[in-house]
Amino acid sequence: MKYEYKRFTGGLLGSNTYLLWNPESKRAIVIDPGNPAEETEAFARSLSLTVSGIVLTHGHYDHVCYMSEYKKLFQAPVLCTRPECENLAEPYRNASVLFGSAVKYPPADVQGKDGPVVLCTPGHTSGGICILAGQLLFTGDTLFYGNFGRTDLGDGSTAELKRSIERLYAMDPALIVLPGHGTQSTIGREREENPFWMF
């Protein structure tokens, strides 16, 4: 199945928000609501898309700070893993304290589990995930172009991140990597050139 997406930038710390949709069904999801919702909503409306869910790759503030606005606009459920539900409720683990705030978010409406679409990739946070849609891999803060997520925030783990990245590197090298910050890459490019191998 072929999917299309649009990246929205300009969130806190340059975080990316993605709108992902099936062009045949016109059903869409929002991945990481860290950018203001109005632009995303206007774009979805221009294509007559129905947003049926909001997916959190992890619960850090710069990726979820507009979550309530998205939920209100689209009347759509929020999905993340059980560990991230716990992180959302803790200002230290959701990193909102680093932005001069102490936000306690409600838990997600749906708890995702490891499978063919939701890939559990802990390390940056304990409940981080990647989303696989056809040849598109949305990696959150697990894997970036030429870099990888830090593990010294909240409940990160370098050992878990290493296992998660090795899992991603075992996937199809042609997969397009769409990270939580910065520009796109491919699994093949990161496997060959990402300095994580030296970590």
PDB file of N, CA, C and O in Angstrom, residues 90-133:
ATOM      1  N   GLU A  90       4.525  12.587  34.079  1.00  0.00           N
ATOM      2  CA  GLU A  90       5.637  13.007  34.943  1.00  0.00           C
ATOM      3  C   GLU A  90       6.442  14.117  34.278  1.00  0.00           C
ATOM      4  O   GLU A  90       7.088  13.889  33.252  1.00  0.00           O
ATOM      5  N   PRO A  91       6.436  15.342  34.830  1.00  0.00           N
ATOM      6  CA  PRO A  91       7.120  16.477  34.194  1.00  0.00           C
ATOM      7  C   PRO A  91       8.614  16.264  33.952  1.00  0.00           C
ATOM      8  O   PRO A  91       9.153  16.807  32.981  1.00  0.00           O
ATOM      9  N   TYR A  92       9.283  15.500  34.789  1.00  0.00           N
ATOM     10  CA  TYR A  92      10.697  15.247  34.539  1.00  0.00           C
ATOM     11  C   TYR A  92      10.873  14.306  33.359  1.00  0.00           C
ATOM     12  O   TYR A  92      11.671  14.549  32.454  1.00  0.00           O
ATOM     13  N   ARG A  93      10.085  13.245  33.337  1.00  0.00           N
ATOM     14  CA  ARG A  93      10.240  12.262  32.262  1.00  0.00           C
ATOM     15  C   ARG A  93       9.671  12.743  30.930  1.00  0.00           C
ATOM     16  O   ARG A  93      10.108  12.294  29.875  1.00  0.00           O
ATOM     17  N   ASN A  94       8.699  13.659  30.958  1.00  0.00           N
ATOM     18  CA  ASN A  94       8.228  14.203  29.679  1.00  0.00           C
ATOM     19  C   ASN A  94       9.020  15.446  29.270  1.00  0.00           C
ATOM     20  O   ASN A  94       8.742  16.044  28.238  1.00  0.00           O
ATOM     21  N   ALA A  95      10.009  15.804  30.084  1.00  0.00           N
ATOM     22  CA  ALA A  95      10.974  16.870  29.790  1.00  0.00           C
ATOM     23  C   ALA A  95      10.364  18.270  29.766  1.00  0.00           C
ATOM     24  O   ALA A  95      11.036  19.214  29.345  1.00  0.00           O
ATOM     25  N   SER A  96       9.140  18.426  30.228  1.00  0.00           N
ATOM     26  CA  SER A  96       8.559  19.768  30.243  1.00  0.00           C
ATOM     27  C   SER A  96       9.281  20.686  31.223  1.00  0.00           C
ATOM     28  O   SER A  96       9.297  21.909  31.025  1.00  0.00           O
ATOM     29  N   VAL A  97       9.909  20.126  32.247  1.00  0.00           N
ATOM     30  CA  VAL A  97      10.646  20.953  33.200  1.00  0.00           C
ATOM     31  C   VAL A  97      11.813  21.672  32.535  1.00  0.00           C
ATOM     32  O   VAL A  97      12.234  22.739  32.997  1.00  0.00           O
ATOM     33  N   LEU A  98      12.335  21.106  31.465  1.00  0.00           N
ATOM     34  CA  LEU A  98      13.453  21.741  30.759  1.00  0.00           C
ATOM     35  C   LEU A  98      13.010  22.986  30.000  1.00  0.00           C
ATOM     36  O   LEU A  98      13.846  23.793  29.587  1.00  0.00           O
ATOM     37  N   PHE A  99      11.701  23.143  29.817  1.00  0.00           N
ATOM     38  CA  PHE A  99      11.157  24.296  29.120  1.00  0.00           C
ATOM     39  C   PHE A  99      10.490  25.271  30.089  1.00  0.00           C
ATOM     40  O   PHE A  99       9.670  26.101  29.696  1.00  0.00           O
ATOM     41  N   GLY A 100      10.851  25.153  31.352  1.00  0.00           N
ATOM     42  CA  GLY A 100      10.320  26.061  32.359  1.00  0.00           C
ATOM     43  C   GLY A 100       8.890  25.790  32.749  1.00  0.00           C
ATOM     44  O   GLY A 100       8.190  26.673  33.248  1.00  0.00           O
ATOM     45  N   SER A 101       8.442  24.569  32.518  1.00  0.00           N
ATOM     46  CA  SER A 101       7.078  24.206  32.841  1.00  0.00           C
ATOM     47  C   SER A 101       7.098  22.891  33.606  1.00  0.00           C
ATOM     48  O   SER A 101       8.142  22.287  33.801  1.00  0.00           O
ATOM     49  N   ALA A 102       5.953  22.484  34.048  1.00  0.00           N
ATOM     50  CA  ALA A 102       5.830  21.198  34.738  1.00  0.00           C
ATOM     51  C   ALA A 102       4.468  20.609  34.395  1.00  0.00           C
ATOM     52  O   ALA A 102       3.561  20.566  35.215  1.00  0.00           O
ATOM     53  N   VAL A 103       4.355  20.166  33.161  1.00  0.00           N
ATOM     54  CA  VAL A 103       3.070  19.717  32.632  1.00  0.00           C
ATOM     55  C   VAL A 103       2.861  18.234  32.929  1.00  0.00           C
ATOM     56  O   VAL A 103       3.764  17.417  32.742  1.00  0.00           O
ATOM     57  N   LYS A 104       1.667  17.916  33.370  1.00  0.00           N
ATOM     58  CA  LYS A 104       1.267  16.528  33.568  1.00  0.00           C
ATOM     59  C   LYS A 104       0.153  16.227  32.571  1.00  0.00           C
ATOM     60  O   LYS A 104      -0.964  16.718  32.699  1.00  0.00           O
ATOM     61  N   TYR A 105       0.483  15.431  31.569  1.00  0.00           N
ATOM     62  CA  TYR A 105      -0.483  15.114  30.527  1.00  0.00           C
ATOM     63  C   TYR A 105      -1.321  13.897  30.917  1.00  0.00           C
ATOM     64  O   TYR A 105      -0.837  13.003  31.616  1.00  0.00           O
ATOM     65  N   PRO A 106      -2.559  13.837  30.436  1.00  0.00           N
ATOM     66  CA  PRO A 106      -3.371  12.639  30.680  1.00  0.00           C
ATOM     67  C   PRO A 106      -2.824  11.473  29.865  1.00  0.00           C
ATOM     68  O   PRO A 106      -2.111  11.670  28.877  1.00  0.00           O
ATOM     69  N   PRO A 107      -3.148  10.253  30.249  1.00  0.00           N
ATOM     70  CA  PRO A 107      -2.675   9.094  29.479  1.00  0.00           C
ATOM     71  C   PRO A 107      -3.313   9.047  28.096  1.00  0.00           C
ATOM     72  O   PRO A 107      -4.351   9.672  27.853  1.00  0.00           O
ATOM     73  N   ALA A 108      -2.692   8.310  27.213  1.00  0.00           N
ATOM     74  CA  ALA A 108      -3.234   8.152  25.865  1.00  0.00           C
ATOM     75  C   ALA A 108      -4.538   7.366  25.909  1.00  0.00           C
ATOM     76  O   ALA A 108      -4.820   6.636  26.875  1.00  0.00           O
ATOM     77  N   ASP A 109      -5.323   7.493  24.865  1.00  0.00           N
ATOM     78  CA  ASP A 109      -6.586   6.758  24.765  1.00  0.00           C
ATOM     79  C   ASP A 109      -6.364   5.303  24.376  1.00  0.00           C
ATOM     80  O   ASP A 109      -7.154   4.427  24.726  1.00  0.00           O
ATOM     81  N   VAL A 110      -5.294   5.054  23.615  1.00  0.00           N
ATOM     82  CA  VAL A 110      -4.981   3.715  23.124  1.00  0.00           C
ATOM     83  C   VAL A 110      -3.522   3.418  23.418  1.00  0.00           C
ATOM     84  O   VAL A 110      -2.657   4.276  23.221  1.00  0.00           O
ATOM     85  N   GLN A 111      -3.256   2.214  23.909  1.00  0.00           N
ATOM     86  CA  GLN A 111      -1.877   1.805  24.189  1.00  0.00           C
ATOM     87  C   GLN A 111      -1.401   0.870  23.090  1.00  0.00           C
ATOM     88  O   GLN A 111      -1.934  -0.219  22.907  1.00  0.00           O
ATOM     89  N   GLY A 112      -0.401   1.324  22.336  1.00  0.00           N
ATOM     90  CA  GLY A 112       0.128   0.536  21.243  1.00  0.00           C
ATOM     91  C   GLY A 112       1.075  -0.550  21.714  1.00  0.00           C
ATOM     92  O   GLY A 112       1.739  -0.408  22.750  1.00  0.00           O
ATOM     93  N   LYS A 113       1.136  -1.626  20.962  1.00  0.00           N
ATOM     94  CA  LYS A 113       2.039  -2.741  21.255  1.00  0.00           C
ATOM     95  C   LYS A 113       2.886  -3.053  20.033  1.00  0.00           C
ATOM     96  O   LYS A 113       2.525  -2.721  18.901  1.00  0.00           O
ATOM     97  N   ASP A 114       4.003  -3.712  20.266  1.00  0.00           N
ATOM     98  CA  ASP A 114       4.918  -4.042  19.189  1.00  0.00           C
ATOM     99  C   ASP A 114       4.232  -4.913  18.143  1.00  0.00           C
ATOM    100  O   ASP A 114       3.512  -5.857  18.463  1.00  0.00           O
ATOM    101  N   GLY A 115       4.456  -4.564  16.878  1.00  0.00           N
ATOM    102  CA  GLY A 115       3.844  -5.325  15.792  1.00  0.00           C
ATOM    103  C   GLY A 115       4.413  -4.887  14.461  1.00  0.00           C
ATOM    104  O   GLY A 115       5.451  -4.238  14.396  1.00  0.00           O
ATOM    105  N   PRO A 116       3.732  -5.199  13.362  1.00  0.00           N
ATOM    106  CA  PRO A 116       4.261  -4.878  12.034  1.00  0.00           C
ATOM    107  C   PRO A 116       4.234  -3.392  11.695  1.00  0.00           C
ATOM    108  O   PRO A 116       4.964  -2.953  10.812  1.00  0.00           O
ATOM    109  N   VAL A 117       3.410  -2.607  12.378  1.00  0.00           N
ATOM    110  CA  VAL A 117       3.315  -1.171  12.118  1.00  0.00           C
ATOM    111  C   VAL A 117       3.949  -0.367  13.240  1.00  0.00           C
ATOM    112  O   VAL A 117       4.732   0.559  13.001  1.00  0.00           O
ATOM    113  N   VAL A 118       3.612  -0.704  14.458  1.00  0.00           N
ATOM    114  CA  VAL A 118       4.198  -0.061  15.638  1.00  0.00           C
ATOM    115  C   VAL A 118       5.415  -0.872  16.068  1.00  0.00           C
ATOM    116  O   VAL A 118       5.282  -2.031  16.477  1.00  0.00           O
ATOM    117  N   LEU A 119       6.590  -0.269  15.967  1.00  0.00           N
ATOM    118  CA  LEU A 119       7.829  -0.947  16.349  1.00  0.00           C
ATOM    119  C   LEU A 119       8.328  -0.347  17.654  1.00  0.00           C
ATOM    120  O   LEU A 119       8.680   0.840  17.697  1.00  0.00           O
ATOM    121  N   CYS A 120       8.347  -1.127  18.704  1.00  0.00           N
ATOM    122  CA  CYS A 120       8.846  -0.630  19.985  1.00  0.00           C
ATOM    123  C   CYS A 120      10.360  -0.471  19.904  1.00  0.00           C
ATOM    124  O   CYS A 120      11.087  -1.435  19.643  1.00  0.00           O
ATOM    125  N   THR A 121      10.831   0.751  20.109  1.00  0.00           N
ATOM    126  CA  THR A 121      12.258   1.057  20.003  1.00  0.00           C
ATOM    127  C   THR A 121      12.689   1.897  21.205  1.00  0.00           C
ATOM    128  O   THR A 121      12.985   3.083  21.086  1.00  0.00           O
ATOM    129  N   PRO A 122      12.714   1.285  22.386  1.00  0.00           N
ATOM    130  CA  PRO A 122      13.109   2.035  23.578  1.00  0.00           C
ATOM    131  C   PRO A 122      14.570   2.451  23.526  1.00  0.00           C
ATOM    132  O   PRO A 122      15.367   1.888  22.777  1.00  0.00           O
ATOM    133  N   GLY A 123      14.899   3.424  24.346  1.00  0.00           N
ATOM    134  CA  GLY A 123      16.274   3.897  24.442  1.00  0.00           C
ATOM    135  C   GLY A 123      16.313   5.387  24.683  1.00  0.00           C
ATOM    136  O   GLY A 123      16.798   5.852  25.710  1.00  0.00           O
ATOM    137  N   HIS A 124      15.770   6.164  23.757  1.00  0.00           N
ATOM    138  CA  HIS A 124      15.631   7.604  23.992  1.00  0.00           C
ATOM    139  C   HIS A 124      14.673   7.817  25.159  1.00  0.00           C
ATOM    140  O   HIS A 124      14.897   8.665  26.018  1.00  0.00           O
ATOM    141  N   THR A 125      13.590   7.054  25.151  1.00  0.00           N
ATOM    142  CA  THR A 125      12.684   6.928  26.293  1.00  0.00           C
ATOM    143  C   THR A 125      12.341   5.451  26.433  1.00  0.00           C
ATOM    144  O   THR A 125      12.590   4.657  25.535  1.00  0.00           O
ATOM    145  N   SER A 126      11.732   5.099  27.543  1.00  0.00           N
ATOM    146  CA  SER A 126      11.449   3.678  27.799  1.00  0.00           C
ATOM    147  C   SER A 126      10.368   3.116  26.894  1.00  0.00           C
ATOM    148  O   SER A 126      10.312   1.908  26.666  1.00  0.00           O
ATOM    149  N   GLY A 127       9.484   3.967  26.388  1.00  0.00           N
ATOM    150  CA  GLY A 127       8.371   3.474  25.580  1.00  0.00           C
ATOM    151  C   GLY A 127       8.338   4.027  24.178  1.00  0.00           C
ATOM    152  O   GLY A 127       7.279   4.074  23.552  1.00  0.00           O
ATOM    153  N   GLY A 128       9.481   4.446  23.660  1.00  0.00           N
ATOM    154  CA  GLY A 128       9.537   5.021  22.329  1.00  0.00           C
ATOM    155  C   GLY A 128       9.176   4.015  21.249  1.00  0.00           C
ATOM    156  O   GLY A 128       9.422   2.815  21.387  1.00  0.00           O
ATOM    157  N   ILE A 129       8.589   4.513  20.177  1.00  0.00           N
ATOM    158  CA  ILE A 129       8.209   3.653  19.051  1.00  0.00           C
ATOM    159  C   ILE A 129       8.613   4.304  17.737  1.00  0.00           C
ATOM    160  O   ILE A 129       8.845   5.514  17.658  1.00  0.00           O
ATOM    161  N   CYS A 130       8.690   3.475  16.694  1.00  0.00           N
ATOM    162  CA  CYS A 130       8.760   3.929  15.316  1.00  0.00           C
ATOM    163  C   CYS A 130       7.495   3.428  14.620  1.00  0.00           C
ATOM    164  O   CYS A 130       6.914   2.426  15.037  1.00  0.00           O
ATOM    165  N   ILE A 131       7.094   4.115  13.570  1.00  0.00           N
ATOM    166  CA  ILE A 131       5.894   3.751  12.818  1.00  0.00           C
ATOM    167  C   ILE A 131       6.303   3.405  11.395  1.00  0.00           C
ATOM    168  O   ILE A 131       6.931   4.221  10.706  1.00  0.00           O
ATOM    169  N   LEU A 132       5.936   2.203  10.959  1.00  0.00           N
ATOM    170  CA  LEU A 132       6.243   1.744   9.612  1.00  0.00           C
ATOM    171  C   LEU A 132       4.974   1.786   8.767  1.00  0.00           C
ATOM    172  O   LEU A 132       3.976   1.153   9.103  1.00  0.00           O
ATOM    173  N   ALA A 133       5.037   2.540   7.665  1.00  0.00           N
ATOM    174  CA  ALA A 133       3.905   2.649   6.732  1.00  0.00           C
ATOM    175  C   ALA A 133       4.449   2.481   5.322  1.00  0.00           C
ATOM    176  O   ALA A 133       5.012   3.422   4.753  1.00  0.00           O
TER     177      ALA A 133
END
